[in-house]
Amino acid sequence: MRTSRSWWWLSGVVVGALGLGISYLAAGLLRVRESPAVAVAEGVIDLTPGSVARWAIETFGTRDKAVLLAGMFVILAIVFALLGRAARTRWWVTVVGYVVLAVLAGIAVVAKPGFTVVNIVPVIVGFVTWLIGLAVMAELLRRWELVEASDDAATDPTHSRRGFFVAAGAVGGVALLSAFLGKLAGNTRDQVEKDRRLLRIDEATKPVVPRGVKVDVEGVRPWQTSADDFYLIDTAILKPNIRLKDWELRIHGMVGRELVLSYDDLVARGISEDWITLNCVSNEVGGDLIGNAWWSGVRLAGILAEAVPDEAADAVLQTSEDGWTCGTPLSVMTDDRHAMLAVFMNGEPLTVEHGFPVRTIVPGLYGYVSACKWVVDMEVTTFDAIEAYWTGKGWSEQGPVKLASRIDVPDDGADVSVGTLVCAGTAWMQHTGIEGVEVSLDGGAWTAATLGRVPSEDTWVQWRAEIEVDEGDHDLRVRAIDKNGDVQTGVERDVLPDGATGWHTIDFSAS
Ligand SMILES: Nc1nc2c(c(=O)[nH]1)N[C@H]1C(S)=C(S)[C@@H](COP(=O)(O)O)O[C@H]1N2
Ligand SMILES: [Mo]
């Protein structure tokens, strides 16, 4: 690789990176939340079929978006290298390549909600950077090539070679620097964290875990889930950074009176609080996409009553600051349950990841049809008239939670001692409540477990049972019975389209 010919790919990569870096910096300076690369990645997420998205969540967990971005940058690096090579003999191929990339980025940016002309500027800036960068690097490579080709013994290629590498290093350095500056410029996160730290709402109290809810068996998931341990599911690569003074909720559509609420307007309506368990429709049998927290917020029933919904309305289309949507039955937001616009979680302002400054919580519904984080818009409407984010991808329009239970102790595959085995876990059927839990050893008779207490029907319940085990391999399964008397079904169903069913079963051996 000592000749000029072999280095065209390198100029492609550094120039490509420079374009990305400069466009990212432009996005930061212009306060465009979606830099072109991020918009493309979010576009890819939006276009991903539900089943693939689910696979990604299962395989990569909360790192799914980092994996996507990394994959995208690897692919881009390869494309940039190829475009760099092509420039040696057919520069127009390279230009066409840049045009295609810029058009793709442009489409992704325009498709984002809240698009304004400003958002397209970073794409143009990046595109122009590519053209200029490539022209400069190509010129340096050509000079080196000419010197190599000349048979004049006096001309030494070392000089032009060095010139090229210095330029390539400088371009790469500027690319990194601009990415770094872009991050600084666009960083409103710090200000939002400051808002969070300074926020005080006297009515929002600290959680006090009620007596008797814990069965006190080591290994059972804590009854209260901390914000850090609470599962995270959303489609946002960059979590919206919303300052308190900028937040506004608009309630409109089929209403007698349109409302626009600031954060202070909202909180002035009075805080109510409750323990509520939230779970994800993508939670597999035995999975842990579920958590229980002390939520403080403003009841939706009262706010919606102020807006006076039309008789004919049956749905609320909620939209978050980043454009995600969900459709929630109007009835569950206005009945006597604790459906709320939550502002605090476990006695602290919501974290940015969990929806700061305001998110919706509705007991008894899966998150994908109710728990809108960063909520900024509620349109009172009808289900016939709308299609929400996940319902457009094959998930059910209605998402009431399903009766479910889980074994936390012993672990699947555990080795235990012969004799009395203490097993324990969790069961839930929010807003209906759990009446009983039963376990069965090796498919034998069902034995009743004892239940922890619960403050309301809206939380999960811990259970504990003792069984006698003799030497050998065993399996243990669990089922719950809800307060309507319904017994949890053993029929195994996939999470798509409206939540998994089946009995959680674990294997263990006793010796
Ligand atoms: N803005 C926004 N809100 C959202 C989502 C999302 O992708 N974007 N995902 C929903 C889903 S599928 C679930 S299960 C819950 C998860 O809330 P958490 O991340 O606070 O646990 O948020 C819901 N709210
Ligand atoms: Mo979810």
Coordinates of C-alpha atoms and ligand atoms in Angstrom, one line a residue:
M1 CA 0.0 0.0 0.0
R2 CA 2.8 2.4 -0.7
T3 CA 1.4 3.9 -3.8
S4 CA -1.3 6.6 -4.2
R5 CA -3.7 4.2 -5.8
S6 CA -4.3 2.2 -2.7
W7 CA -5.3 5.1 -0.5
W8 CA -8.5 6.4 -2.2
W9 CA -10.6 4.4 0.2
L10 CA -9.1 6.2 3.2
S11 CA -10.0 9.6 1.8
G12 CA -13.5 8.3 1.4
V13 CA -13.8 7.3 5.0
V14 CA -12.3 10.5 6.5
V15 CA -14.4 12.7 4.2
G16 CA -17.5 10.7 5.0
A17 CA -16.8 11.1 8.7
L18 CA -16.2 14.8 8.3
G19 CA -19.6 15.3 6.6
L20 CA -21.3 13.4 9.5
G21 CA -19.4 15.4 12.1
I22 CA -20.1 18.8 10.6
S23 CA -23.8 18.0 10.0
Y24 CA -24.0 16.8 13.7
L25 CA -22.4 20.1 14.8
A26 CA -24.8 22.1 12.6
A27 CA -27.7 20.2 14.2
G28 CA -26.4 21.0 17.7
L29 CA -25.9 24.7 16.9
L30 CA -29.3 25.0 15.4
R31 CA -30.9 23.0 18.2
V32 CA -32.2 20.5 15.8
R33 CA -32.9 17.5 18.0
E34 CA -32.5 14.9 15.3
S35 CA -29.2 15.1 13.6
P36 CA -29.5 13.5 10.1
A37 CA -27.8 10.3 11.2
V38 CA -30.1 9.9 14.2
A39 CA -33.1 10.7 12.1
V40 CA -32.1 7.9 9.7
A41 CA -31.7 5.5 12.6
E42 CA -35.0 6.4 14.0
G43 CA -36.5 6.1 10.5
V44 CA -35.1 2.6 10.4
I45 CA -36.7 1.8 13.8
D46 CA -40.1 3.2 12.5
L47 CA -39.9 1.0 9.4
T48 CA -38.8 -2.1 11.3
P49 CA -41.6 -4.7 11.3
G50 CA -42.9 -5.4 14.8
S51 CA -41.5 -9.0 14.9
V52 CA -38.0 -7.8 14.1
A53 CA -38.3 -5.0 16.7
R54 CA -39.4 -7.6 19.2
W55 CA -36.5 -9.8 18.3
A56 CA -34.1 -6.8 18.8
I57 CA -35.6 -6.0 22.2
E58 CA -35.3 -9.6 23.3
T59 CA -31.7 -10.0 22.0
F60 CA -30.2 -6.7 22.9
G61 CA -32.5 -5.5 25.6
T62 CA -32.1 -1.8 26.3
R63 CA -28.9 -1.7 24.2
D64 CA -30.9 -2.3 21.1
K65 CA -30.6 1.3 19.8
A66 CA -26.8 1.4 20.5
V67 CA -26.4 -1.8 18.5
L68 CA -28.4 -0.3 15.6
L69 CA -26.4 2.9 15.6
A70 CA -23.1 1.0 15.7
G71 CA -24.3 -1.2 12.9
M72 CA -25.3 1.8 10.9
F73 CA -21.9 3.4 11.3
V74 CA -20.1 0.3 10.3
I75 CA -22.2 0.1 7.1
L76 CA -21.6 3.8 6.5
A77 CA -17.8 3.4 6.9
I78 CA -17.9 0.6 4.2
V79 CA -20.0 2.7 1.9
F80 CA -17.7 5.7 2.4
A81 CA -14.7 3.6 1.6
L82 CA -16.2 2.3 -1.6
L83 CA -17.3 5.8 -2.7
G84 CA -13.7 7.0 -2.0
R85 CA -12.3 4.3 -4.2
A86 CA -14.8 5.0 -6.9
A87 CA -13.6 8.6 -7.0
R88 CA -10.3 7.7 -8.5
T89 CA -11.7 6.6 -11.9
R90 CA -15.4 7.7 -11.8
W91 CA -15.8 10.7 -9.6
W92 CA -19.5 11.0 -10.7
V93 CA -20.3 7.6 -9.0
T94 CA -19.1 9.2 -5.7
V95 CA -21.2 12.3 -6.2
V96 CA -24.3 10.2 -7.0
G97 CA -23.5 8.1 -3.9
Y98 CA -23.4 11.3 -1.7
V99 CA -26.7 12.5 -3.3
V100 CA -28.4 9.2 -2.5
L101 CA -27.2 9.3 1.1
A102 CA -28.3 12.9 1.5
V103 CA -31.7 12.3 0.0
L104 CA -32.2 9.3 2.4
A105 CA -31.2 11.5 5.3
G106 CA -33.5 14.3 4.0
I107 CA -36.5 11.9 3.8
A108 CA -35.8 10.7 7.4
V109 CA -35.6 14.3 8.7
V110 CA -38.7 15.5 6.8
A111 CA -40.7 12.5 8.1
K112 CA -40.0 13.4 11.7
P113 CA -42.8 15.1 13.6
G114 CA -42.3 18.8 14.2
F115 CA -40.3 19.1 11.0
T116 CA -39.3 22.7 10.1
V117 CA -37.1 23.8 7.2
V118 CA -34.2 24.4 9.7
N119 CA -34.0 20.6 10.3
I120 CA -32.9 20.1 6.7
V121 CA -29.9 22.5 7.0
P122 CA -27.6 19.9 8.7
V123 CA -28.3 17.5 5.8
I124 CA -27.3 20.2 3.2
V125 CA -24.3 21.2 5.3
G126 CA -23.1 17.6 5.5
F127 CA -23.6 17.0 1.7
V128 CA -21.6 20.1 0.8
T129 CA -18.9 19.1 3.2
W130 CA -18.6 15.7 1.5
L131 CA -18.2 17.4 -2.0
I132 CA -15.6 19.9 -0.9
G133 CA -13.7 17.3 1.3
L134 CA -13.6 14.8 -1.5
A135 CA -12.4 17.4 -4.0
V136 CA -9.5 18.4 -1.7
M137 CA -8.5 14.9 -0.9
A138 CA -8.7 13.7 -4.5
E139 CA -6.5 16.6 -5.6
L140 CA -3.8 15.6 -3.1
L141 CA -4.0 12.0 -4.2
R142 CA -3.7 13.0 -7.9
R143 CA -0.6 15.1 -7.2
W144 CA 1.0 12.2 -5.5
E145 CA 0.1 10.0 -8.4
L146 CA 1.6 12.4 -10.9
V147 CA 4.8 12.5 -9.0
E148 CA 5.0 8.8 -8.9
A149 CA 4.3 8.4 -12.6
S150 CA 6.9 11.0 -13.6
D151 CA 10.3 9.5 -14.5
D152 CA 12.1 12.6 -13.4
A153 CA 14.5 11.1 -10.8
A154 CA 14.6 14.4 -9.0
T155 CA 11.0 14.3 -7.9
D156 CA 10.6 12.3 -4.7
P157 CA 7.0 11.0 -3.9
T158 CA 7.7 11.2 -0.2
H159 CA 6.7 14.8 0.0
S160 CA 3.3 14.4 -1.7
R161 CA 2.7 11.2 0.2
R162 CA 3.3 13.0 3.5
G163 CA 1.0 15.8 2.3
F164 CA -1.8 13.4 1.8
F165 CA -1.5 11.7 5.1
V166 CA -1.3 14.9 7.0
A167 CA -4.5 16.1 5.3
A168 CA -6.2 12.8 6.0
G169 CA -5.3 13.0 9.7
A170 CA -6.4 16.6 9.9
V171 CA -9.8 15.8 8.2
G172 CA -10.3 12.8 10.6
G173 CA -9.4 15.0 13.6
V174 CA -11.8 17.8 12.5
A175 CA -14.5 15.2 12.1
L176 CA -14.0 14.0 15.7
L177 CA -13.8 17.5 17.0
S178 CA -17.0 18.6 15.3
A179 CA -18.8 15.6 16.6
F180 CA -17.6 16.4 20.1
L181 CA -18.6 20.1 19.8
G182 CA -22.0 19.1 18.3
K183 CA -22.6 17.0 21.4
L184 CA -21.8 20.0 23.6
A185 CA -23.8 22.4 21.6
G186 CA -26.9 20.2 21.5
N187 CA -26.7 19.3 25.1
T188 CA -29.8 20.6 26.8
R189 CA -29.7 17.5 29.1
D190 CA -27.7 19.4 31.7
Q191 CA -30.3 22.1 31.9
V192 CA -33.1 19.5 32.2
E193 CA -31.2 17.7 35.0
K194 CA -31.0 21.0 36.8
D195 CA -34.7 21.5 36.4
R196 CA -35.2 18.1 37.9
R197 CA -32.9 18.8 40.8
L198 CA -34.6 22.1 41.7
L199 CA -38.1 20.8 41.3
R200 CA -40.2 20.7 44.5
I201 CA -43.8 19.6 44.8
D202 CA -44.8 19.5 48.4
E203 CA -47.9 17.3 47.8
A204 CA -45.7 14.6 46.2
T205 CA -44.7 12.4 49.1
K206 CA -41.9 9.9 49.6
P207 CA -43.0 6.2 49.2
V208 CA -43.6 4.2 52.3
V209 CA -43.7 0.5 51.4
P210 CA -46.9 -0.8 53.0
R211 CA -46.6 -3.4 55.8
G212 CA -47.0 -7.0 54.8
V213 CA -46.4 -6.7 51.1
K214 CA -43.1 -8.6 51.2
V215 CA -43.0 -12.4 51.6
D216 CA -39.4 -12.1 52.7
V217 CA -37.9 -14.9 50.7
E218 CA -34.4 -14.1 49.5
G219 CA -34.3 -13.8 45.7
V220 CA -37.8 -12.5 45.2
R221 CA -37.8 -9.3 43.1
P222 CA -38.3 -6.3 45.4
W223 CA -41.9 -5.3 45.7
Q224 CA -41.0 -1.7 45.0
T225 CA -38.9 -1.1 41.9
S226 CA -36.4 1.7 41.9
A227 CA -36.3 4.1 38.9
D228 CA -32.9 2.7 38.0
D229 CA -34.1 -0.9 38.0
F230 CA -37.4 -0.2 36.3
Y231 CA -37.4 -1.6 32.8
L232 CA -37.1 0.9 29.9
I233 CA -38.9 0.5 26.6
D234 CA -39.3 3.3 24.0
T235 CA -38.4 4.1 20.4
A236 CA -36.4 7.3 21.2
I237 CA -32.7 7.2 20.4
L238 CA -32.2 10.6 22.1
K239 CA -34.6 10.9 25.0
P240 CA -36.5 14.1 24.7
N241 CA -34.9 16.8 26.9
I242 CA -37.9 18.9 27.9
R243 CA -37.4 21.9 30.1
L244 CA -40.2 22.6 32.6
K245 CA -40.8 26.0 31.2
D246 CA -41.2 24.6 27.7
W247 CA -43.6 21.8 28.5
E248 CA -47.2 22.1 27.5
L249 CA -50.0 19.6 27.1
R250 CA -52.7 20.3 24.6
I251 CA -56.0 18.5 25.0
H252 CA -58.2 18.9 21.9
G253 CA -60.3 17.0 19.3
M254 CA -63.8 15.9 20.2
V255 CA -64.1 18.2 23.2
G256 CA -66.3 21.0 24.3
R257 CA -63.4 23.0 25.5
E258 CA -59.8 22.8 24.3
L259 CA -57.2 22.9 27.1
V260 CA -53.6 23.9 27.0
L261 CA -51.8 23.3 30.3
S262 CA -48.4 24.4 31.4
Y263 CA -46.5 22.4 34.1
D264 CA -47.7 24.8 36.8
D265 CA -51.3 24.7 35.5
L266 CA -51.2 20.9 35.7
V267 CA -49.7 20.6 39.2
A268 CA -52.1 23.3 40.5
R269 CA -55.0 20.8 39.9
G270 CA -53.8 18.8 42.8
I271 CA -51.6 15.7 43.2
S272 CA -52.9 12.3 44.0
E273 CA -50.7 9.2 44.5
D274 CA -50.7 5.5 44.3
W275 CA -48.7 2.3 44.0
I276 CA -49.2 1.1 40.4
T277 CA -47.5 -1.8 38.6
L278 CA -46.7 -1.1 34.9
N279 CA -45.8 -3.9 32.5
C280 CA -44.9 -4.2 28.8
V281 CA -46.9 -6.2 26.3
S282 CA -43.6 -7.6 25.1
N283 CA -42.9 -9.3 28.4
E284 CA -42.5 -13.0 27.9
V285 CA -43.9 -15.5 30.4
G286 CA -41.4 -15.3 33.3
G287 CA -39.9 -12.1 31.9
D288 CA -39.0 -8.9 33.8
L289 CA -40.4 -6.1 31.7
I290 CA -42.5 -5.1 34.7
G291 CA -42.1 -2.8 37.7
N292 CA -44.0 -1.4 40.6
A293 CA -43.6 2.2 41.7
W294 CA -45.2 5.0 43.8
W295 CA -46.5 7.4 41.3
S296 CA -47.5 11.0 42.0
G297 CA -49.6 12.9 39.5
V298 CA -52.7 14.6 38.5
R299 CA -55.8 12.5 37.8
L300 CA -56.9 12.4 34.2
A301 CA -60.5 12.0 35.0
G302 CA -60.7 15.5 36.4
I303 CA -58.7 17.1 33.5
L304 CA -60.7 15.3 30.8
A305 CA -63.9 16.4 32.6
E306 CA -62.7 20.0 32.2
A307 CA -62.3 19.4 28.5
V308 CA -65.9 18.0 28.3
P309 CA -65.4 15.1 25.8
D310 CA -68.1 14.4 23.2
E311 CA -70.5 11.5 23.8
A312 CA -69.3 9.9 20.6
A313 CA -65.6 9.8 21.6
D314 CA -64.2 6.5 22.8
A315 CA -60.4 7.0 22.5
V316 CA -57.6 9.4 23.4
L317 CA -54.7 9.6 21.0
Q318 CA -51.7 10.5 23.1
T319 CA -48.5 11.9 21.4
S320 CA -45.1 12.3 23.0
E321 CA -42.6 15.1 22.3
D322 CA -40.7 12.7 20.0
G323 CA -43.8 11.8 18.0
W324 CA -44.6 8.4 19.4
T325 CA -48.3 7.7 19.8
C326 CA -50.7 5.5 21.6
G327 CA -54.5 5.1 21.6
T328 CA -56.1 4.7 25.0
P329 CA -59.8 4.0 25.7
L330 CA -61.4 7.2 27.0
S331 CA -63.4 5.1 29.5
V332 CA -60.4 3.9 31.4
M333 CA -59.0 7.5 31.7
T334 CA -62.3 8.8 33.1
D335 CA -63.5 5.9 35.4
D336 CA -62.7 5.7 39.1
R337 CA -59.2 4.1 38.6
H338 CA -56.1 6.1 39.2
A339 CA -55.3 7.0 35.6
M340 CA -52.9 10.0 35.9
L341 CA -50.5 12.4 34.4
A342 CA -47.6 11.3 36.5
V343 CA -44.9 13.8 37.5
F344 CA -43.0 11.9 40.2
M345 CA -41.9 8.3 40.5
N346 CA -40.9 6.9 43.9
G347 CA -41.0 10.4 45.4
E348 CA -38.6 11.9 42.9
P349 CA -39.2 13.8 39.7
L350 CA -39.5 11.4 36.8
T351 CA -36.1 10.6 35.3
V352 CA -35.7 11.8 31.7
E353 CA -35.7 8.1 30.6
H354 CA -39.0 7.5 32.3
G355 CA -40.7 10.5 30.7
F356 CA -39.7 13.8 32.4
P357 CA -41.5 16.0 33.0
V358 CA -44.9 14.3 32.5
R359 CA -46.0 10.8 31.5
T360 CA -49.3 8.9 31.6
I361 CA -49.9 6.0 33.9
V362 CA -53.1 3.9 33.6
P363 CA -53.5 0.9 35.9
G364 CA -54.7 -2.2 34.1
L365 CA -53.3 -1.4 30.6
Y366 CA -50.0 -2.4 29.0
G367 CA -47.7 0.5 28.5
Y368 CA -47.9 0.5 24.7
V369 CA -51.6 1.6 24.8
S370 CA -51.4 3.9 27.8
A371 CA -48.1 4.9 29.5
C372 CA -47.0 7.7 27.1
K373 CA -43.7 9.2 28.2
W374 CA -42.9 12.9 27.5
V375 CA -46.6 13.4 26.7
V376 CA -47.5 16.7 25.0
D377 CA -50.7 16.1 23.2
M378 CA -54.0 14.3 23.8
E379 CA -56.6 14.2 21.1
V380 CA -60.0 13.0 22.2
T381 CA -61.2 10.9 19.2
T382 CA -62.5 7.5 18.2
F383 CA -60.6 4.3 17.7
D384 CA -62.0 4.1 14.1
A385 CA -60.3 7.4 13.3
I386 CA -56.8 6.6 14.5
E387 CA -53.9 4.3 14.1
A388 CA -51.3 4.5 16.9
Y389 CA -47.6 3.6 16.7
W390 CA -47.7 0.0 17.7
T391 CA -51.2 -0.8 16.4
G392 CA -49.9 0.2 13.0
K393 CA -47.4 -2.7 13.3
G394 CA -49.7 -5.6 14.1
W395 CA -50.3 -5.1 17.8
S396 CA -53.8 -5.1 19.2
E397 CA -55.7 -1.9 19.4
Q398 CA -56.8 -2.7 23.0
G399 CA -54.2 -3.7 25.5
P400 CA -55.7 -4.7 28.9
V401 CA -53.1 -6.5 31.0
K402 CA -53.4 -10.3 31.2
L403 CA -53.5 -12.4 34.4
A404 CA -49.9 -13.6 35.0
S405 CA -47.6 -15.0 37.6
R406 CA -43.9 -15.7 37.9
I407 CA -41.5 -17.9 39.9
D408 CA -38.6 -15.9 41.3
V409 CA -37.3 -18.6 43.7
P410 CA -35.8 -21.0 43.0
D411 CA -33.9 -20.0 39.9
D412 CA -34.4 -22.0 36.7
G413 CA -31.8 -24.7 36.8
A414 CA -31.1 -24.4 40.5
D415 CA -29.7 -27.2 42.7
V416 CA -31.7 -27.4 45.9
S417 CA -31.7 -29.7 49.0
V418 CA -34.1 -32.6 49.4
G419 CA -36.9 -31.8 51.8
T420 CA -39.0 -28.7 52.2
L421 CA -38.4 -26.1 49.5
V422 CA -39.5 -22.6 49.9
C423 CA -40.5 -21.1 46.6
A424 CA -41.8 -17.6 45.9
G425 CA -42.6 -15.1 43.2
T426 CA -44.9 -12.5 41.9
A427 CA -48.4 -12.4 40.3
W428 CA -50.4 -9.5 38.8
M429 CA -53.7 -8.6 37.3
Q430 CA -53.8 -4.8 37.7
H431 CA -57.1 -3.3 38.4
T432 CA -58.8 -6.6 39.0
G433 CA -56.5 -8.0 41.7
I434 CA -55.1 -11.4 42.6
E435 CA -57.2 -13.7 44.7
G436 CA -54.9 -16.7 44.8
V437 CA -51.7 -18.3 43.5
E438 CA -51.1 -22.0 43.1
V439 CA -48.0 -24.0 42.3
S440 CA -47.7 -27.5 40.9
L441 CA -44.6 -29.8 41.3
D442 CA -43.9 -32.1 38.3
G443 CA -47.4 -31.5 36.9
G444 CA -49.1 -32.8 40.1
A445 CA -51.9 -31.3 42.2
W446 CA -52.1 -27.5 42.6
T447 CA -51.0 -26.3 46.0
A448 CA -52.2 -22.9 47.3
A449 CA -49.5 -20.3 48.0
T450 CA -49.8 -17.6 50.7
L451 CA -50.0 -14.1 49.4
G452 CA -48.4 -10.9 50.6
R453 CA -50.7 -8.0 51.3
V454 CA -51.4 -5.3 48.7
P455 CA -52.5 -1.6 49.1
S456 CA -54.8 -1.9 46.1
E457 CA -55.8 -4.0 43.1
D458 CA -53.4 -2.0 41.0
T459 CA -50.1 -3.6 42.1
W460 CA -48.5 -7.0 41.8
V461 CA -48.5 -9.3 44.7
Q462 CA -45.8 -11.5 46.1
W463 CA -46.5 -15.1 46.9
R464 CA -44.7 -17.9 48.9
A465 CA -45.3 -21.6 49.0
E466 CA -43.6 -24.6 50.6
I467 CA -43.3 -27.9 48.8
E468 CA -41.7 -31.2 49.7
V469 CA -39.1 -32.4 47.1
D470 CA -37.3 -35.7 46.9
E471 CA -34.1 -36.5 45.1
G472 CA -34.0 -36.0 41.4
D473 CA -35.0 -33.5 38.6
H474 CA -38.2 -31.6 39.0
D475 CA -40.2 -28.9 37.4
L476 CA -42.4 -26.3 39.1
R477 CA -45.1 -24.2 37.5
V478 CA -47.3 -21.4 38.8
R479 CA -50.7 -20.0 38.0
A480 CA -52.8 -17.2 39.5
I481 CA -56.5 -16.7 40.1
D482 CA -57.9 -13.2 39.9
K483 CA -60.6 -11.5 41.9
N484 CA -63.1 -12.3 39.3
G485 CA -62.4 -16.0 39.9
D486 CA -60.7 -16.4 36.5
V487 CA -57.8 -18.9 36.5
Q488 CA -54.7 -18.1 34.6
T489 CA -54.6 -20.0 31.3
G490 CA -51.9 -22.6 30.6
V491 CA -52.4 -22.0 26.9
E492 CA -49.1 -20.7 25.5
R493 CA -49.4 -17.6 23.4
D494 CA -46.8 -15.3 22.0
V495 CA -46.5 -11.7 23.1
L496 CA -47.8 -10.5 19.7
P497 CA -50.5 -9.2 19.3
D498 CA -51.8 -8.5 22.8
G499 CA -49.5 -10.1 25.4
A500 CA -48.1 -13.6 26.2
T501 CA -50.0 -16.3 28.1
G502 CA -49.0 -19.6 29.7
W503 CA -47.7 -20.9 33.0
H504 CA -44.2 -19.9 34.0
T505 CA -42.4 -23.2 34.6
I506 CA -38.9 -23.8 35.9
D507 CA -36.6 -26.8 36.2
F508 CA -34.5 -27.6 39.3
S509 CA -32.8 -30.6 40.8
A510 CA -32.8 -31.8 44.4
S511 CA -30.0 -33.7 46.1
Ligands
LIG1 N1 -42.9 8.4 24.2 C1 -43.0 7.1 24.4 N2 -43.7 6.6 25.4 C2 -43.8 5.3 25.6 C3 -43.1 4.4 24.7 C4 -42.4 4.9 23.7 O1 -41.8 4.2 22.8 N3 -42.3 6.3 23.5 N4 -43.2 3.0 25.0 C5 -44.3 2.5 25.8 C6 -44.2 1.2 26.2 S1 -44.3 0.0 25.0 C7 -44.0 0.8 27.5 S2 -44.0 -0.8 28.0 C8 -43.8 1.9 28.6 C9 -42.5 1.7 29.3 O2 -42.3 2.7 30.2 P1 -40.9 2.8 31.0 O3 -39.8 2.8 29.9 O4 -40.9 4.0 31.8 O5 -40.8 1.5 31.8 O6 -43.7 3.2 28.0 C10 -44.6 3.4 27.0 N5 -44.5 4.8 26.6
MO2 MO -44.3 -2.0 26.0

